[in-house]
Coordinates of C-alpha atoms and ligand atoms in Angstrom, one line a residue:
X1 CA -26.2 7.6 1.1
X2 CA -24.8 11.1 0.2
X3 CA -27.6 13.4 -0.9
X4 CA -27.5 14.6 -4.5
X5 CA -25.4 17.7 -5.4
X6 CA -27.2 20.9 -6.2
X7 CA -26.0 21.0 -9.8
X8 CA -27.5 17.5 -10.4
X9 CA -30.8 18.6 -8.9
X10 CA -30.7 21.7 -11.1
X11 CA -30.2 19.5 -14.1
X12 CA -33.1 17.3 -13.2
X13 CA -35.6 20.1 -12.3
X14 CA -38.8 19.8 -14.4
X15 CA -38.8 23.4 -15.5
X16 CA -36.1 25.8 -16.9
X17 CA -33.7 27.5 -14.6
X18 CA -30.7 29.6 -15.7
X19 CA -27.7 29.8 -13.4
X20 CA -23.9 30.3 -14.0
X21 CA -22.0 27.1 -13.3
X22 CA -19.7 28.8 -10.8
X23 CA -22.7 29.4 -8.5
X24 CA -23.4 25.8 -7.6
X25 CA -20.4 25.3 -5.2
X26 CA -21.2 28.6 -3.6
X27 CA -24.8 27.7 -3.0
X28 CA -23.8 24.2 -1.9
X29 CA -21.4 25.7 0.8
X30 CA -23.8 28.3 1.9
X31 CA -27.1 26.4 2.1
X32 CA -25.9 22.8 3.0
X33 CA -26.6 23.5 6.7
X34 CA -30.4 24.1 5.9
X35 CA -31.0 20.7 4.2
X36 CA -33.8 18.8 5.9
X37 CA -34.6 21.8 8.1
X38 CA -38.0 23.5 8.3
X39 CA -36.8 26.9 7.0
X40 CA -38.4 29.6 5.0
X41 CA -36.5 30.5 1.8
X42 CA -37.5 33.4 -0.5
X43 CA -36.3 33.7 -4.0
X44 CA -36.8 36.9 -5.9
X45 CA -37.0 36.2 -9.6
X46 CA -39.0 33.1 -10.7
X47 CA -38.8 33.3 -14.5
X48 CA -39.7 29.7 -15.7
X49 CA -40.0 28.3 -12.3
X50 CA -37.1 25.8 -12.4
X51 CA -35.2 27.2 -9.4
X52 CA -38.2 26.9 -7.1
X53 CA -38.2 23.2 -7.8
X54 CA -34.5 23.0 -7.4
X55 CA -34.6 24.6 -3.9
X56 CA -37.4 22.3 -2.7
X57 CA -35.6 19.3 -3.8
X58 CA -32.3 20.5 -2.4
X59 CA -33.8 21.6 1.0
X60 CA -36.4 18.8 1.4
X61 CA -40.2 18.8 1.9
X62 CA -40.0 20.6 5.3
X63 CA -38.9 23.8 3.6
X64 CA -41.4 26.6 3.0
X65 CA -40.4 28.1 -0.5
X66 CA -41.7 31.5 -1.4
X67 CA -41.2 33.1 -4.9
X68 CA -41.4 36.8 -5.8
X69 CA -41.8 38.2 -9.3
X70 CA -43.0 41.2 -11.2
X71 CA -44.7 39.0 -13.8
X72 CA -48.3 38.1 -12.7
X73 CA -48.1 34.8 -14.7
X74 CA -45.8 33.4 -11.9
X75 CA -48.9 32.9 -9.8
X76 CA -49.4 29.6 -11.6
X77 CA -46.6 28.1 -9.5
X78 CA -48.9 28.2 -6.5
X79 CA -50.6 25.1 -7.7
X80 CA -47.3 23.3 -7.2
X81 CA -47.2 24.1 -3.5
X82 CA -45.1 27.3 -3.6
X83 CA -46.2 30.6 -2.1
X84 CA -46.0 33.3 -4.8
X85 CA -46.0 37.1 -4.3
X86 CA -46.4 39.5 -7.3
X87 CA -44.7 42.9 -7.0
X88 CA -41.6 45.1 -7.7
X89 CA -38.6 44.3 -5.6
X90 CA -37.5 47.9 -6.1
X91 CA -40.6 49.2 -4.4
X92 CA -40.3 49.7 -0.6
X93 CA -44.0 49.5 0.0
X94 CA -43.9 46.0 -1.7
X95 CA -41.5 44.7 0.9
X96 CA -43.3 46.2 3.9
X97 CA -46.5 44.5 2.7
X98 CA -44.6 41.2 1.9
X99 CA -43.0 40.8 5.2
X100 CA -46.1 41.8 7.2
X101 CA -47.8 38.7 5.4
X102 CA -44.9 36.2 5.5
X103 CA -43.3 37.1 8.8
X104 CA -39.6 36.5 9.5
X105 CA -37.7 34.3 7.0
X106 CA -34.4 32.4 7.0
X107 CA -32.9 32.8 3.6
X108 CA -33.6 35.4 0.8
X109 CA -32.0 34.9 -2.6
X110 CA -32.2 37.9 -4.9
X111 CA -32.1 36.8 -8.6
X112 CA -34.5 39.5 -9.8
X113 CA -33.8 42.4 -12.1
X114 CA -30.3 43.1 -10.7
X115 CA -30.4 46.9 -10.8
X116 CA -28.7 49.0 -8.1
X117 CA -32.1 50.2 -6.8
X118 CA -33.6 46.6 -6.8
X119 CA -30.5 45.1 -5.0
X120 CA -30.2 48.0 -2.5
X121 CA -34.0 48.2 -1.7
X122 CA -34.2 44.4 -1.3
X123 CA -31.2 44.3 0.9
X124 CA -32.4 47.1 3.1
X125 CA -35.8 45.5 3.7
X126 CA -34.6 41.9 3.9
X127 CA -31.9 42.2 6.5
X128 CA -34.2 43.1 9.5
X129 CA -36.6 40.3 8.5
X130 CA -34.0 37.4 8.4
X131 CA -33.7 35.2 11.4
X132 CA -30.5 34.8 13.3
X133 CA -28.4 32.1 11.5
X134 CA -29.9 33.1 8.2
X135 CA -28.7 34.5 4.9
X136 CA -29.3 37.1 2.3
X137 CA -27.7 36.1 -1.0
X138 CA -27.5 38.7 -3.8
X139 CA -26.9 37.1 -7.2
X140 CA -25.4 38.4 -10.5
X141 CA -23.7 41.4 -8.9
X142 CA -21.4 41.6 -12.0
X143 CA -24.2 43.9 -13.2
X144 CA -22.4 46.4 -10.9
X145 CA -19.8 46.8 -13.6
X146 CA -22.2 47.1 -16.5
X147 CA -22.6 50.6 -18.1
X148 CA -26.2 49.9 -19.0
X149 CA -27.0 49.5 -15.2
X150 CA -25.5 53.0 -14.6
X151 CA -22.2 51.5 -13.2
X152 CA -19.6 51.8 -11.9
X153 CA -21.2 54.2 -9.5
X154 CA -20.9 55.7 -6.0
X155 CA -24.4 54.4 -5.3
X156 CA -23.9 50.9 -6.7
X157 CA -25.2 47.9 -4.7
X158 CA -21.5 46.8 -4.2
X159 CA -20.6 50.1 -2.7
X160 CA -23.7 49.8 -0.5
X161 CA -22.3 46.3 0.6
X162 CA -18.8 47.9 1.2
X163 CA -20.6 50.4 3.4
X164 CA -22.0 47.6 5.4
X165 CA -18.5 46.1 5.7
X166 CA -17.6 49.5 7.4
X167 CA -20.5 48.9 9.7
X168 CA -19.2 45.5 10.7
X169 CA -15.9 46.9 11.6
X170 CA -17.5 49.6 13.6
X171 CA -18.0 47.0 16.2
X172 CA -14.3 46.9 16.7
X173 CA -13.0 48.3 20.1
X174 CA -12.6 52.1 20.0
X175 CA -14.4 52.4 16.6
X176 CA -17.8 53.8 16.2
X177 CA -17.9 56.3 13.4
X178 CA -18.7 53.8 10.7
X179 CA -21.7 52.3 12.4
X180 CA -24.7 51.6 10.2
X181 CA -28.2 50.5 10.9
X182 CA -27.2 47.0 9.7
X183 CA -24.2 46.7 12.2
X184 CA -26.4 44.9 14.8
X185 CA -27.8 42.4 12.3
X186 CA -25.1 41.6 9.7
X187 CA -22.4 39.4 11.4
X188 CA -20.2 39.0 8.2
X189 CA -20.3 39.2 4.5
X190 CA -18.8 36.8 2.0
X191 CA -17.9 38.0 -1.5
X192 CA -17.8 35.4 -4.3
X193 CA -17.6 35.9 -8.1
X194 CA -21.0 37.6 -8.8
X195 CA -22.5 36.7 -5.5
X196 CA -22.6 38.6 -2.1
X197 CA -23.8 36.7 0.9
X198 CA -24.8 38.6 4.2
X199 CA -24.6 36.4 7.2
X200 CA -27.3 37.5 9.6
X201 CA -26.8 37.0 13.4
X202 CA -27.6 39.7 15.9
X203 CA -26.3 37.4 18.7
X204 CA -22.7 37.7 17.3
X205 CA -22.9 41.4 16.5
X206 CA -21.3 42.6 19.8
X207 CA -18.8 45.2 20.5
X208 CA -15.3 43.8 20.7
X209 CA -13.3 44.3 23.9
X210 CA -9.6 43.7 24.5
X211 CA -8.8 40.7 26.6
X212 CA -5.6 39.2 27.9
X213 CA -5.0 35.5 28.8
X214 CA -3.0 36.2 32.1
X215 CA -0.1 34.2 30.8
X216 CA 3.6 34.9 31.9
X217 CA 5.0 38.0 30.2
X218 CA 8.6 38.3 28.9
X219 CA 8.2 42.1 28.5
X220 CA 8.7 41.8 24.9
X221 CA 9.0 45.1 22.9
X222 CA 6.4 45.8 20.3
X223 CA 8.3 46.2 17.1
X224 CA 5.4 47.6 15.1
X225 CA 7.3 50.6 14.1
X226 CA 10.7 50.0 12.5
X227 CA 11.1 53.7 11.7
X228 CA 12.7 55.5 14.7
X229 CA 10.6 58.6 14.3
X230 CA 7.3 56.6 14.2
X231 CA 8.6 54.5 17.2
X232 CA 9.4 57.6 19.2
X233 CA 6.1 59.3 18.4
X234 CA 4.2 56.2 19.3
X235 CA 5.9 55.7 22.7
X236 CA 5.6 59.5 23.4
X237 CA 1.9 59.2 22.8
X238 CA 1.3 56.2 25.0
X239 CA 3.3 57.8 27.8
X240 CA 1.1 60.9 27.8
X241 CA -1.1 60.7 30.9
X242 CA -4.9 60.5 30.3
X243 CA -6.0 61.2 33.9
X244 CA -5.0 64.9 33.9
X245 CA -7.6 67.7 34.7
X246 CA -7.9 71.3 33.6
X247 CA -5.1 73.0 31.5
X248 CA -2.9 69.8 31.7
X249 CA -5.6 67.7 30.2
X250 CA -6.1 70.1 27.3
X251 CA -2.3 70.2 26.7
X252 CA -2.0 66.4 26.8
X253 CA -5.1 66.0 24.3
X254 CA -3.3 68.6 22.0
X255 CA 0.0 66.7 22.1
X256 CA -1.8 63.4 21.4
X257 CA -3.5 65.0 18.4
X258 CA -0.1 66.3 17.1
X259 CA 1.5 62.9 17.5
X260 CA -1.4 61.2 15.7
X261 CA -1.2 63.7 12.9
X262 CA 2.5 63.1 12.5
X263 CA 2.0 59.4 12.5
X264 CA -0.8 59.8 9.9
X265 CA 1.5 61.8 7.6
X266 CA 4.3 59.2 8.0
X267 CA 1.9 56.3 7.2
X268 CA 0.6 58.1 4.1
X269 CA 4.3 58.6 2.9
X270 CA 4.6 54.8 2.9
X271 CA 2.0 54.6 0.1
X272 CA 4.8 55.0 -2.4
X273 CA 6.1 51.5 -1.4
X274 CA 2.9 49.6 -2.3
X275 CA 0.7 51.9 -4.4
X276 CA 1.6 49.9 -7.5
X277 CA -0.2 46.8 -6.2
X278 CA -3.5 48.7 -6.6
X279 CA -3.1 49.0 -10.4
X280 CA -4.5 46.2 -12.8
X281 CA -1.0 45.2 -13.7
X282 CA 2.6 46.0 -12.8
Ligands
SAM1 C1 -32.9 35.9 -14.0 S1 -34.6 35.6 -13.9 C2 -34.8 34.6 -12.6 C3 -34.2 33.2 -12.8 C4 -34.6 32.2 -11.8 N1 -34.3 32.5 -10.5 C5 -33.8 30.9 -12.2 O1 -32.8 30.6 -11.5 O2 -34.1 30.3 -13.3 C6 -35.1 37.2 -13.4 C7 -36.6 37.3 -13.0 O3 -36.7 38.5 -12.2 C8 -38.0 39.1 -12.5 N2 -37.9 40.5 -12.2 C9 -37.3 41.5 -13.0 N3 -37.5 42.7 -12.4 C10 -38.1 42.4 -11.2 C11 -38.6 43.3 -10.2 N4 -38.4 44.6 -10.2 N5 -39.3 42.8 -9.2 C12 -39.5 41.4 -9.1 N6 -39.1 40.5 -10.1 C13 -38.4 41.0 -11.1 C14 -38.2 38.8 -14.0 O4 -39.6 38.8 -14.3 C15 -37.7 37.4 -14.1 O5 -38.6 36.4 -13.9

């Protein structure tokens, strides 16, 4: 028998929960692998309690469900078998005390106050405490476009998430400058409408290295640069020796820098051909 869909479980929950309808397929896809597992799920934002019951029904009786809310009345949900912590998700000390008590967890869902401060502080403190194979899901990130939340803003949660994207790419061969403290924990990030999901797996956060399969070569030319100037600059650069010492090494480094700068300028000049795709409409 196929297990009931999340949206059906939500409809049948004994207490009120409020979710946008587009969230159900997202949650279904992200959380299906945890059904029937003895995982620990934390939800920030309890409100009327309905979502705590929904998660328990969806994941099964083996799951440990923890709720967090600023409202002390939420403690009443403990009598239904949930672990409840009262505190401010925007307060760093709260998270330090919280994880000291709970230990590492598998899934954190942030459906709390949705401010930049709350989303960033929760993300910063949750990522190191999520086990490999786990998830941090931040809900209602459309608030990152709301004026009353101080947005759009350089220091919005979404810009923080984009910074973590840079950190993921810092694992690419020959790139290091965009490394962040999250680069060795966040394997990937999924962006959905109003939801950002951080996939946690330190085992997969490795530095990439170039490989070749050893197959037969036909000595094909790399046609990356159709422009003759770019093509000449690129092949000039790759032919400069890297094993020189002393004055020759300095000269080669200087020539490589000049070639790179010329390629940079030529790449920037191409912007004119695609810049219009960045506007809201043609
Ligand atoms: C959108 S409701 C949660 C809805 C619930 N998850 C559901 O699906 O029905 C937001 C909740 O976050 C709580 N909250 C707001 N600011 C908070 C903060 N700074 N720390 C912890 N909880 C907060 C509110 O008290 C409220 O219960």
